């Protein structure tokens, strides 16, 4: 068992994040000032923060310390611990000692890929990716005013539950009655808050779950209500997540088109029907193509399609083939996710992930997908990491030309305020000191996750948001 003793600091979170990358899920023993990892090697390390701000990790008579520019203490302790664990396990991580979900913010601070490599041990291809993506994020953000607001409307219902799902989303085959009441509550929340909004809206994202799970009439009525109450103007970017192809009908496409919406997400996740079936998604790859072609025919020219690398029941080649098939379809955006597993998911990634992928092919196949995308003219425009993804990899959105989604960038970079409606939504306000490029202080206001409780307490949720935004 690995044991890390903290000395001169109490940054358990940072220590755990680095340990997790090398040795699996750690445990924090705060009374004993240590972090342990039962799956790690039998060794004890002392991770020390010195009074002058430097950090040294001691192990078996060796001292690991970075001799160069000092970082802030939270990063210093992670850096010396990473150096020790990398040496002990003979492993290097693609993102080096960066453990946060937004490597592009560090790229923005550092201003060069080389700095990421030297100071944080980031692999050159990832350093380049973070740097390139951060520049594109800044370009997209520069198109809208700082004080503009992004709005999220969440519908946490799906036609069936995917085996890897970790969201709070209800399967409508069991909860159809709830969906109808939920929509009424959601419309009520929007109408209670909307009159108080006193800022321009730059982006609206209707996500889930799967918003297109609503029946055609209800779906059109929700769009009407959103457009009317929020006074959506043509300059506002509007995206509808129509993630599951089996929920998209001509009628729903028409309703979106009639409202002037052209940005939608159709997410096959893989173009291999056998995988889809085994994952509990009740549609085929062919159905995804059919819906995509229909949407193109109807004039939707900003379509995003999602893929997940590392899905169970498929190997590296099969993932790369899915990327190639999407490239042939040529949607404006393709997002490549890496599978991650949270406790709520029905499956266990470790037991069902293809063995070849689990042994290290995942990193290679993600790199190959990126290569194909770049060759086809796509460039990365937003990126984030999640804990517990395979090999600590990232999720990256690729776009053709200038088609990257403002909402995705604003949401993931914590650079614009977000007002969320619906169960499980997270509203946030982002603050920067004068002259600072990066908004380091983020205040959050969560909405109740459970749909049933949300329905019963919707007035309270609306009031909470009005107060949070001081509207
Ligand atoms: S479509 Fe998304 S939210 Fe719905 S069950 Fe699948 S992974 Fe979960």
Tab-separated table of C-alpha atoms and ligand atoms in Angstrom:
chain	number	residue	atom	x	y	z
A	1	UNK	CA	0.000	0.000	0.000
A	2	UNK	CA	1.265	3.492	-0.861
A	3	UNK	CA	1.358	6.004	1.965
A	4	UNK	CA	1.961	9.749	1.535
A	5	UNK	CA	2.555	11.762	4.701
A	6	UNK	CA	1.765	15.474	4.391
A	7	UNK	CA	4.234	17.762	6.153
A	8	UNK	CA	3.945	21.543	6.480
A	9	UNK	CA	0.605	21.694	4.625
A	10	UNK	CA	-2.878	20.187	4.513
A	11	UNK	CA	-3.471	20.044	0.772
A	12	UNK	CA	-5.098	16.607	0.823
A	13	UNK	CA	-7.015	17.254	-2.356
A	14	UNK	CA	-3.924	17.985	-4.447
A	15	UNK	CA	-2.020	15.012	-3.021
A	16	UNK	CA	-4.979	12.689	-3.679
A	17	UNK	CA	-5.261	13.917	-7.264
A	18	UNK	CA	-1.649	13.028	-8.028
A	19	UNK	CA	-1.813	9.685	-6.202
A	20	UNK	CA	-4.997	8.766	-8.096
A	21	UNK	CA	-3.183	9.097	-11.449
A	22	UNK	CA	-0.588	6.494	-10.485
A	23	UNK	CA	-2.176	4.203	-7.896
A	24	UNK	CA	-6.001	4.182	-8.216
A	25	UNK	CA	-8.541	5.646	-5.831
A	26	UNK	CA	-6.848	7.024	-2.670
A	27	UNK	CA	-8.161	7.497	0.841
A	28	UNK	CA	-7.520	10.646	2.908
A	29	UNK	CA	-6.727	10.010	6.600
A	30	UNK	CA	-6.955	13.579	7.839
A	31	UNK	CA	-6.349	12.806	11.533
A	32	UNK	CA	-3.099	11.074	10.622
A	33	UNK	CA	-2.170	13.686	7.997
A	34	UNK	CA	-1.733	11.117	5.279
A	35	UNK	CA	-3.162	9.845	2.008
A	36	UNK	CA	-3.069	6.113	1.296
A	37	UNK	CA	-3.651	4.098	-1.872
A	38	UNK	CA	-4.305	0.379	-1.293
A	39	UNK	CA	-3.518	-0.438	-4.946
A	40	UNK	CA	-0.157	1.373	-4.896
A	41	UNK	CA	3.352	-0.007	-4.249
A	42	UNK	CA	4.418	-0.695	-0.626
A	43	UNK	CA	6.276	2.501	0.003
A	44	UNK	CA	6.031	5.624	2.192
A	45	UNK	CA	6.642	9.143	0.922
A	46	UNK	CA	6.799	12.429	2.789
A	47	UNK	CA	5.430	15.341	0.795
A	48	UNK	CA	6.719	18.502	2.405
A	49	UNK	CA	6.025	22.192	1.860
A	50	UNK	CA	8.908	24.326	3.123
A	51	UNK	CA	8.587	27.806	4.576
A	52	UNK	CA	10.072	29.431	1.482
A	53	UNK	CA	7.290	27.904	-0.670
A	54	UNK	CA	9.364	25.094	-2.201
A	55	UNK	CA	8.156	21.515	-1.959
A	56	UNK	CA	10.256	18.380	-1.530
A	57	UNK	CA	9.028	14.798	-1.580
A	58	UNK	CA	11.240	12.350	0.318
A	59	UNK	CA	11.317	8.638	-0.319
A	60	UNK	CA	13.880	6.022	0.648
A	61	UNK	CA	16.639	8.572	1.215
A	62	UNK	CA	15.934	10.376	-2.084
A	63	UNK	CA	14.649	13.941	-2.279
A	64	UNK	CA	12.525	15.052	-5.255
A	65	UNK	CA	12.442	18.790	-5.821
A	66	UNK	CA	12.008	20.986	-8.892
A	67	UNK	CA	14.933	23.372	-9.339
A	68	UNK	CA	13.391	26.225	-11.188
A	69	UNK	CA	10.699	28.853	-11.078
A	70	UNK	CA	8.507	28.504	-8.016
A	71	UNK	CA	4.789	27.851	-8.520
A	72	UNK	CA	2.037	28.573	-5.997
A	73	UNK	CA	2.067	26.086	-3.068
A	74	UNK	CA	-0.840	23.927	-4.317
A	75	UNK	CA	1.033	23.300	-7.579
A	76	UNK	CA	4.439	22.955	-5.907
A	77	UNK	CA	3.362	20.043	-3.710
A	78	UNK	CA	1.815	18.255	-6.697
A	79	UNK	CA	4.942	18.773	-8.763
A	80	UNK	CA	7.384	17.256	-6.277
A	81	UNK	CA	5.005	14.361	-5.576
A	82	UNK	CA	4.601	13.728	-9.302
A	83	UNK	CA	8.389	13.644	-9.734
A	84	UNK	CA	8.669	11.032	-6.984
A	85	UNK	CA	5.814	8.810	-8.166
A	86	UNK	CA	6.877	9.025	-11.789
A	87	UNK	CA	10.362	7.843	-10.815
A	88	UNK	CA	9.117	5.080	-8.488
A	89	UNK	CA	6.542	3.661	-10.928
A	90	UNK	CA	8.517	4.473	-14.117
A	91	UNK	CA	5.368	6.028	-15.554
A	92	UNK	CA	4.834	9.399	-17.183
A	93	UNK	CA	1.362	10.898	-17.478
A	94	UNK	CA	0.203	12.639	-20.686
A	95	UNK	CA	-0.694	15.752	-18.681
A	96	UNK	CA	2.281	15.511	-16.332
A	97	UNK	CA	1.506	16.895	-12.879
A	98	UNK	CA	-1.518	18.876	-14.100
A	99	UNK	CA	-4.558	17.406	-12.428
A	100	UNK	CA	-7.169	20.132	-12.942
A	101	UNK	CA	-10.063	19.953	-15.340
A	102	UNK	CA	-8.970	22.978	-17.402
A	103	UNK	CA	-5.428	22.636	-18.742
A	104	UNK	CA	-6.189	25.455	-21.192
A	105	UNK	CA	-6.253	27.941	-18.312
A	106	UNK	CA	-2.707	26.946	-17.356
A	107	UNK	CA	-1.728	27.210	-21.036
A	108	UNK	CA	-3.179	30.707	-21.084
A	109	UNK	CA	-1.214	31.700	-17.981
A	110	UNK	CA	2.018	30.211	-19.268
A	111	UNK	CA	1.713	31.483	-22.848
A	112	UNK	CA	3.812	28.725	-24.451
A	113	UNK	CA	3.661	24.941	-24.912
A	114	UNK	CA	7.320	24.689	-23.855
A	115	UNK	CA	6.488	26.157	-20.431
A	116	UNK	CA	3.884	23.432	-19.910
A	117	UNK	CA	6.454	20.775	-20.791
A	118	UNK	CA	9.219	22.195	-18.627
A	119	UNK	CA	7.335	23.284	-15.570
A	120	UNK	CA	4.547	20.690	-15.410
A	121	UNK	CA	6.045	17.734	-17.363
A	122	UNK	CA	3.196	17.819	-19.888
A	123	UNK	CA	3.874	15.642	-22.936
A	124	UNK	CA	4.651	17.768	-26.024
A	125	UNK	CA	1.531	16.726	-27.994
A	126	UNK	CA	-0.740	17.590	-25.049
A	127	UNK	CA	1.098	20.863	-24.384
A	128	UNK	CA	0.546	21.833	-28.001
A	129	UNK	CA	-3.126	20.795	-27.817
A	130	UNK	CA	-3.722	22.881	-24.664
A	131	UNK	CA	-1.965	25.889	-26.124
A	132	UNK	CA	-3.761	25.733	-29.471
A	133	UNK	CA	-7.136	25.189	-27.787
A	134	UNK	CA	-6.657	28.042	-25.320
A	135	UNK	CA	-6.015	30.459	-28.182
A	136	UNK	CA	-9.184	29.343	-29.951
A	137	UNK	CA	-11.173	29.643	-26.704
A	138	UNK	CA	-10.004	33.238	-26.320
A	139	UNK	CA	-10.934	33.971	-29.924
A	140	UNK	CA	-14.471	32.629	-29.388
A	141	UNK	CA	-14.926	34.479	-26.093
A	142	UNK	CA	-13.756	37.732	-27.645
A	143	UNK	CA	-16.840	37.716	-29.863
A	144	UNK	CA	-19.274	38.378	-27.000
A	145	UNK	CA	-19.384	41.029	-24.265
A	146	UNK	CA	-17.878	40.188	-20.862
A	147	UNK	CA	-21.117	40.929	-19.037
A	148	UNK	CA	-23.303	38.756	-21.287
A	149	UNK	CA	-25.040	35.764	-19.794
A	150	UNK	CA	-25.196	32.143	-20.968
A	151	UNK	CA	-28.336	30.167	-20.163
A	152	UNK	CA	-28.693	26.424	-19.669
A	153	UNK	CA	-32.034	24.608	-19.683
A	154	UNK	CA	-31.823	21.008	-18.500
A	155	UNK	CA	-34.179	18.099	-19.215
A	156	UNK	CA	-32.813	15.138	-17.229
A	157	UNK	CA	-34.772	12.388	-18.980
A	158	UNK	CA	-33.674	9.832	-21.594
A	159	UNK	CA	-35.409	7.094	-23.603
A	160	UNK	CA	-33.291	4.428	-21.867
A	161	UNK	CA	-30.223	4.504	-19.656
A	162	UNK	CA	-26.772	4.008	-21.218
A	163	UNK	CA	-24.620	1.578	-19.223
A	164	UNK	CA	-21.846	4.152	-18.790
A	165	UNK	CA	-24.139	7.033	-17.770
A	166	UNK	CA	-23.161	8.946	-14.654
A	167	UNK	CA	-25.682	11.766	-14.964
A	168	UNK	CA	-28.813	12.172	-12.912
A	169	UNK	CA	-31.142	11.252	-15.719
A	170	UNK	CA	-34.410	9.314	-15.525
A	171	UNK	CA	-35.393	6.644	-17.995
A	172	UNK	CA	-38.788	7.732	-19.423
A	173	UNK	CA	-39.923	4.131	-19.840
A	174	UNK	CA	-40.372	4.218	-16.019
A	175	UNK	CA	-41.063	7.917	-15.467
A	176	UNK	CA	-43.217	9.256	-18.331
A	177	UNK	CA	-45.697	10.858	-15.909
A	178	UNK	CA	-42.857	12.726	-14.234
A	179	UNK	CA	-41.676	14.167	-17.562
A	180	UNK	CA	-44.970	16.013	-18.161
A	181	UNK	CA	-44.960	17.578	-14.675
A	182	UNK	CA	-41.269	18.354	-15.020
A	183	UNK	CA	-41.803	20.328	-18.210
A	184	UNK	CA	-44.545	22.397	-16.538
A	185	UNK	CA	-42.251	23.114	-13.567
A	186	UNK	CA	-39.373	24.060	-15.865
A	187	UNK	CA	-41.553	26.506	-17.796
A	188	UNK	CA	-42.685	27.981	-14.482
A	189	UNK	CA	-39.125	28.455	-13.286
A	190	UNK	CA	-38.172	30.197	-16.533
A	191	UNK	CA	-41.191	32.500	-16.406
A	192	UNK	CA	-40.502	33.424	-12.764
A	193	UNK	CA	-36.840	34.309	-13.338
A	194	UNK	CA	-36.947	35.751	-16.879
A	195	UNK	CA	-38.490	39.173	-16.048
A	196	UNK	CA	-35.548	39.869	-13.712
A	197	UNK	CA	-32.809	39.210	-16.283
A	198	UNK	CA	-31.130	42.513	-17.002
A	199	UNK	CA	-28.177	41.424	-19.145
A	200	UNK	CA	-27.792	40.443	-22.806
A	201	UNK	CA	-27.940	36.687	-23.522
A	202	UNK	CA	-25.055	35.421	-25.631
A	203	UNK	CA	-25.765	31.672	-25.653
A	204	UNK	CA	-28.552	29.266	-24.778
A	205	UNK	CA	-28.000	25.532	-24.433
A	206	UNK	CA	-30.873	23.103	-23.991
A	207	UNK	CA	-29.304	19.904	-22.708
A	208	UNK	CA	-29.957	16.932	-20.531
A	209	UNK	CA	-30.502	14.054	-20.513
A	210	UNK	CA	-32.080	14.248	-23.912
A	211	UNK	CA	-34.402	17.248	-24.472
A	212	UNK	CA	-35.814	15.676	-27.660
A	213	UNK	CA	-37.301	12.931	-25.495
A	214	UNK	CA	-40.325	15.259	-25.130
A	215	UNK	CA	-43.278	14.544	-27.405
A	216	UNK	CA	-43.436	16.804	-30.499
A	217	UNK	CA	-46.187	19.053	-29.123
A	218	UNK	CA	-44.523	19.490	-25.720
A	219	UNK	CA	-41.123	20.031	-27.328
A	220	UNK	CA	-42.480	22.810	-29.577
A	221	UNK	CA	-44.308	24.377	-26.658
A	222	UNK	CA	-41.146	24.424	-24.517
A	223	UNK	CA	-39.208	26.119	-27.318
A	224	UNK	CA	-42.016	28.697	-27.673
A	225	UNK	CA	-41.911	29.415	-23.971
A	226	UNK	CA	-38.115	29.706	-23.864
A	227	UNK	CA	-37.992	32.053	-26.847
A	228	UNK	CA	-40.821	34.223	-25.554
A	229	UNK	CA	-39.783	34.473	-21.909
A	230	UNK	CA	-36.038	34.843	-22.490
A	231	UNK	CA	-36.549	37.117	-25.518
A	232	UNK	CA	-34.038	35.222	-27.613
A	233	UNK	CA	-32.707	37.377	-30.443
A	234	UNK	CA	-30.961	36.183	-33.652
A	235	UNK	CA	-27.518	37.131	-32.249
A	236	UNK	CA	-27.818	34.578	-29.432
A	237	UNK	CA	-26.213	31.194	-30.111
A	238	UNK	CA	-28.831	28.481	-29.488
A	239	UNK	CA	-27.940	24.783	-29.218
A	240	UNK	CA	-30.311	21.896	-28.683
A	241	UNK	CA	-28.902	18.608	-27.527
A	242	UNK	CA	-30.754	16.047	-29.594
A	243	UNK	CA	-28.290	13.466	-28.366
A	244	UNK	CA	-30.127	10.223	-28.960
A	245	UNK	CA	-31.016	9.778	-32.639
A	246	UNK	CA	-34.000	7.618	-31.662
A	247	UNK	CA	-35.719	10.683	-30.159
A	248	UNK	CA	-35.423	12.960	-33.193
A	249	UNK	CA	-38.444	13.181	-35.477
A	250	UNK	CA	-39.163	15.345	-38.521
A	251	UNK	CA	-41.662	17.268	-36.395
A	252	UNK	CA	-39.055	18.133	-33.763
A	253	UNK	CA	-36.544	19.147	-36.422
A	254	UNK	CA	-39.212	21.387	-37.962
A	255	UNK	CA	-39.972	22.960	-34.578
A	256	UNK	CA	-36.290	23.791	-34.117
A	257	UNK	CA	-35.924	25.117	-37.634
A	258	UNK	CA	-39.065	27.268	-37.261
A	259	UNK	CA	-37.458	28.929	-34.253
A	260	UNK	CA	-34.321	29.643	-36.281
A	261	UNK	CA	-32.174	27.079	-34.455
A	262	UNK	CA	-29.409	25.608	-36.580
A	263	UNK	CA	-27.007	24.228	-33.969
A	264	UNK	CA	-27.903	20.749	-32.750
A	265	UNK	CA	-26.022	17.788	-31.293
A	266	UNK	CA	-26.646	14.297	-32.623
A	267	UNK	CA	-24.474	11.976	-30.599
A	268	UNK	CA	-23.902	8.427	-31.764
A	269	UNK	CA	-20.878	7.924	-29.384
A	270	UNK	CA	-19.713	5.106	-31.652
A	271	UNK	CA	-20.569	4.122	-35.215
A	272	UNK	CA	-20.645	0.432	-34.300
A	273	UNK	CA	-24.224	-0.751	-33.810
A	274	UNK	CA	-23.212	-3.804	-31.802
A	275	UNK	CA	-21.570	-1.610	-29.148
A	276	UNK	CA	-24.615	0.672	-29.035
A	277	UNK	CA	-26.900	-2.260	-28.469
A	278	UNK	CA	-24.754	-3.728	-25.701
A	279	UNK	CA	-24.584	-0.349	-23.973
A	280	UNK	CA	-28.359	-0.091	-23.752
A	281	UNK	CA	-28.754	2.656	-26.358
A	282	UNK	CA	-31.803	1.803	-28.384
A	283	UNK	CA	-30.639	3.052	-31.766
A	284	UNK	CA	-28.208	1.927	-34.450
A	285	UNK	CA	-25.335	3.709	-36.170
A	286	UNK	CA	-27.400	3.737	-39.381
A	287	UNK	CA	-30.182	5.574	-37.579
A	288	UNK	CA	-27.704	8.251	-36.495
A	289	UNK	CA	-26.627	8.707	-40.119
A	290	UNK	CA	-30.245	8.872	-41.316
A	291	UNK	CA	-31.149	11.555	-38.768
A	292	UNK	CA	-27.978	13.498	-39.507
A	293	UNK	CA	-28.698	13.492	-43.253
A	294	UNK	CA	-32.290	14.535	-42.680
A	295	UNK	CA	-31.157	17.427	-40.456
A	296	UNK	CA	-28.682	18.554	-43.137
A	297	UNK	CA	-31.422	18.404	-45.772
A	298	UNK	CA	-33.585	20.628	-43.567
A	299	UNK	CA	-30.875	23.273	-43.334
A	300	UNK	CA	-29.151	22.516	-40.015
A	301	UNK	CA	-25.594	23.456	-40.838
A	302	UNK	CA	-24.031	23.497	-37.362
A	303	UNK	CA	-24.258	19.918	-36.197
A	304	UNK	CA	-22.051	18.461	-33.487
A	305	UNK	CA	-21.529	14.720	-33.189
A	306	UNK	CA	-20.006	13.120	-30.088
A	307	UNK	CA	-17.802	10.055	-29.867
A	308	UNK	CA	-16.470	8.262	-26.792
A	309	UNK	CA	-13.071	6.572	-26.842
A	310	UNK	CA	-12.640	3.621	-24.480
A	311	UNK	CA	-16.202	2.337	-24.585
A	312	UNK	CA	-16.581	-1.225	-23.386
A	313	UNK	CA	-17.055	-3.939	-26.004
A	314	UNK	CA	-14.941	-2.197	-28.624
A	315	UNK	CA	-11.259	-1.926	-29.375
A	316	UNK	CA	-8.987	0.885	-30.477
A	317	UNK	CA	-9.420	0.252	-34.223
A	318	UNK	CA	-13.166	0.284	-33.882
A	319	UNK	CA	-13.059	3.686	-32.207
A	320	UNK	CA	-10.781	5.098	-34.899
A	321	UNK	CA	-13.100	3.709	-37.585
A	322	UNK	CA	-16.009	5.556	-35.932
A	323	UNK	CA	-14.023	8.802	-36.117
A	324	UNK	CA	-13.306	8.184	-39.803
A	325	UNK	CA	-17.002	7.542	-40.488
A	326	UNK	CA	-18.026	10.792	-38.801
A	327	UNK	CA	-15.396	12.683	-40.759
A	328	UNK	CA	-16.970	11.308	-43.956
A	329	UNK	CA	-20.311	12.739	-42.842
A	330	UNK	CA	-18.541	16.091	-42.275
A	331	UNK	CA	-20.531	17.696	-39.439
A	332	UNK	CA	-19.273	21.162	-38.422
A	333	UNK	CA	-18.184	19.891	-34.969
A	334	UNK	CA	-16.973	16.524	-33.679
A	335	UNK	CA	-16.284	16.049	-29.980
A	336	UNK	CA	-14.069	13.198	-28.811
A	337	UNK	CA	-14.678	12.178	-25.202
A	338	UNK	CA	-12.701	9.673	-23.183
A	339	UNK	CA	-14.793	7.298	-21.153
A	340	UNK	CA	-14.872	8.045	-17.467
A	341	UNK	CA	-16.650	6.207	-14.772
A	342	UNK	CA	-18.438	7.508	-11.755
A	343	UNK	CA	-20.163	5.556	-9.038
A	344	UNK	CA	-23.618	6.142	-10.492
A	345	UNK	CA	-22.794	4.319	-13.757
A	346	UNK	CA	-24.263	0.836	-14.056
A	347	UNK	CA	-21.101	-0.697	-15.429
A	348	UNK	CA	-17.612	-0.835	-14.023
A	349	UNK	CA	-15.072	0.513	-16.479
A	350	UNK	CA	-12.308	-1.609	-15.100
A	351	UNK	CA	-14.159	-4.839	-15.655
A	352	UNK	CA	-15.628	-4.226	-19.074
A	353	UNK	CA	-13.260	-1.866	-20.886
A	354	UNK	CA	-11.623	-3.685	-23.758
A	355	UNK	CA	-8.399	-5.190	-22.473
A	356	UNK	CA	-6.327	-3.810	-25.288
A	357	UNK	CA	-7.626	-0.293	-24.496
A	358	UNK	CA	-7.062	-0.742	-20.770
A	359	UNK	CA	-3.438	-1.688	-21.410
A	360	UNK	CA	-2.538	1.590	-22.987
A	361	UNK	CA	-4.041	1.647	-26.482
A	362	UNK	CA	-6.562	4.277	-25.428
A	363	UNK	CA	-3.979	7.039	-25.506
A	364	UNK	CA	-2.825	5.954	-28.963
A	365	UNK	CA	-6.289	5.678	-30.435
A	366	UNK	CA	-7.319	9.108	-29.124
A	367	UNK	CA	-4.159	10.522	-30.720
A	368	UNK	CA	-5.049	8.802	-34.003
A	369	UNK	CA	-8.589	10.225	-33.923
A	370	UNK	CA	-7.141	13.708	-33.359
A	371	UNK	CA	-4.720	13.191	-36.248
A	372	UNK	CA	-7.541	12.210	-38.618
A	373	UNK	CA	-9.639	15.164	-37.520
A	374	UNK	CA	-6.841	17.641	-38.054
A	375	UNK	CA	-6.031	16.141	-41.433
A	376	UNK	CA	-9.699	16.654	-42.387
A	377	UNK	CA	-9.564	20.364	-41.456
A	378	UNK	CA	-10.940	20.297	-37.910
A	379	UNK	CA	-9.199	22.198	-35.122
A	380	UNK	CA	-9.616	21.910	-31.336
A	381	UNK	CA	-11.694	24.708	-29.827
A	382	UNK	CA	-12.524	23.606	-26.285
A	383	UNK	CA	-11.276	20.995	-23.922
A	384	UNK	CA	-11.702	19.712	-20.391
A	385	UNK	CA	-10.665	16.791	-18.251
A	386	UNK	CA	-12.655	14.731	-15.786
A	387	UNK	CA	-11.452	12.684	-12.903
A	388	UNK	CA	-11.253	8.935	-13.487
A	389	UNK	CA	-10.994	9.035	-17.268
A	390	UNK	CA	-8.861	6.314	-18.776
A	391	UNK	CA	-5.168	7.310	-18.563
A	392	UNK	CA	-6.070	10.811	-17.284
A	393	UNK	CA	-7.013	11.836	-20.815
A	394	UNK	CA	-9.210	14.709	-21.882
A	395	UNK	CA	-12.373	15.509	-23.865
A	396	UNK	CA	-11.827	17.756	-26.867
A	397	UNK	CA	-14.284	19.544	-29.112
A	398	UNK	CA	-13.136	19.979	-32.725
A	399	UNK	CA	-14.625	22.462	-35.158
A	400	UNK	CA	-14.379	23.293	-38.820
A	401	UNK	CA	-13.697	26.937	-39.639
A	402	UNK	CA	-15.172	29.347	-37.107
A	403	UNK	CA	-17.982	27.076	-35.906
A	404	UNK	CA	-16.934	26.362	-32.304
A	405	UNK	CA	-19.702	26.668	-29.718
A	406	UNK	CA	-19.530	29.708	-27.462
A	407	UNK	CA	-21.590	27.985	-24.773
A	408	UNK	CA	-19.151	25.078	-24.510
A	409	UNK	CA	-16.192	27.425	-24.211
A	410	UNK	CA	-17.917	29.729	-21.724
A	411	UNK	CA	-19.097	26.842	-19.586
A	412	UNK	CA	-15.819	24.971	-19.451
A	413	UNK	CA	-13.482	27.931	-19.170
A	414	UNK	CA	-15.412	29.649	-16.358
A	415	UNK	CA	-15.206	32.876	-18.335
A	416	UNK	CA	-18.875	33.861	-18.566
A	417	UNK	CA	-21.703	33.676	-16.051
A	418	UNK	CA	-24.182	30.851	-16.549
A	419	UNK	CA	-27.823	30.855	-15.435
A	420	UNK	CA	-29.221	27.319	-15.255
A	421	UNK	CA	-32.822	26.249	-15.286
A	422	UNK	CA	-34.005	22.761	-14.395
A	423	UNK	CA	-33.064	19.993	-11.964
A	424	UNK	CA	-29.356	19.406	-11.434
A	425	UNK	CA	-28.313	22.657	-13.146
A	426	UNK	CA	-25.394	24.689	-11.813
A	427	UNK	CA	-25.565	28.469	-12.109
A	428	UNK	CA	-22.302	30.313	-11.721
A	429	UNK	CA	-20.786	33.745	-11.563
A	430	UNK	CA	-17.151	34.234	-12.529
A	431	UNK	CA	-15.041	37.073	-11.178
A	432	UNK	CA	-11.623	38.475	-12.089
A	433	UNK	CA	-9.477	41.128	-10.436
A	434	UNK	CA	-9.033	44.227	-12.523
A	435	UNK	CA	-6.599	43.621	-15.378
A	436	UNK	CA	-6.642	39.833	-14.897
A	437	UNK	CA	-7.229	37.724	-17.980
A	438	UNK	CA	-8.421	34.678	-16.076
A	439	UNK	CA	-11.428	34.673	-13.781
A	440	UNK	CA	-10.114	32.840	-10.771
A	441	UNK	CA	-13.054	33.255	-8.447
A	442	UNK	CA	-16.206	31.327	-9.289
A	443	UNK	CA	-19.352	31.311	-7.162
A	444	UNK	CA	-21.822	28.508	-7.749
A	445	UNK	CA	-25.526	28.070	-7.099
A	446	UNK	CA	-26.747	24.476	-7.541
A	447	UNK	CA	-30.314	23.435	-8.275
A	448	UNK	CA	-31.800	20.336	-6.603
A	449	UNK	CA	-30.822	17.246	-8.578
A	450	UNK	CA	-33.841	15.052	-8.072
A	451	UNK	CA	-36.529	15.854	-10.679
A	452	UNK	CA	-39.442	15.068	-8.361
A	453	UNK	CA	-38.155	17.300	-5.548
A	454	UNK	CA	-37.416	20.026	-8.097
A	455	UNK	CA	-41.034	19.939	-9.296
A	456	UNK	CA	-42.265	20.469	-5.731
A	457	UNK	CA	-39.791	23.269	-4.911
A	458	UNK	CA	-39.532	25.133	-8.190
A	459	UNK	CA	-40.597	28.550	-6.794
A	460	UNK	CA	-37.867	28.334	-4.185
A	461	UNK	CA	-35.290	27.455	-6.897
A	462	UNK	CA	-36.357	30.458	-8.970
A	463	UNK	CA	-36.074	32.828	-6.001
A	464	UNK	CA	-32.648	31.454	-5.125
A	465	UNK	CA	-31.351	32.284	-8.626
A	466	UNK	CA	-32.803	35.796	-8.649
A	467	UNK	CA	-30.950	36.454	-5.400
A	468	UNK	CA	-27.756	34.748	-6.575
A	469	UNK	CA	-27.505	36.979	-9.644
A	470	UNK	CA	-28.656	40.008	-7.634
A	471	UNK	CA	-31.239	40.669	-10.307
B	1	LIG	S1	-27.998	9.799	-23.355
B	1	LIG	FE1	-26.499	10.736	-21.944
B	1	LIG	S2	-27.705	11.394	-20.164
B	1	LIG	FE2	-28.957	9.932	-21.327
B	1	LIG	S3	-28.613	7.943	-20.370
B	1	LIG	FE3	-27.160	8.126	-22.091
B	1	LIG	S4	-25.280	9.028	-21.203
B	1	LIG	FE4	-26.964	9.327	-19.725
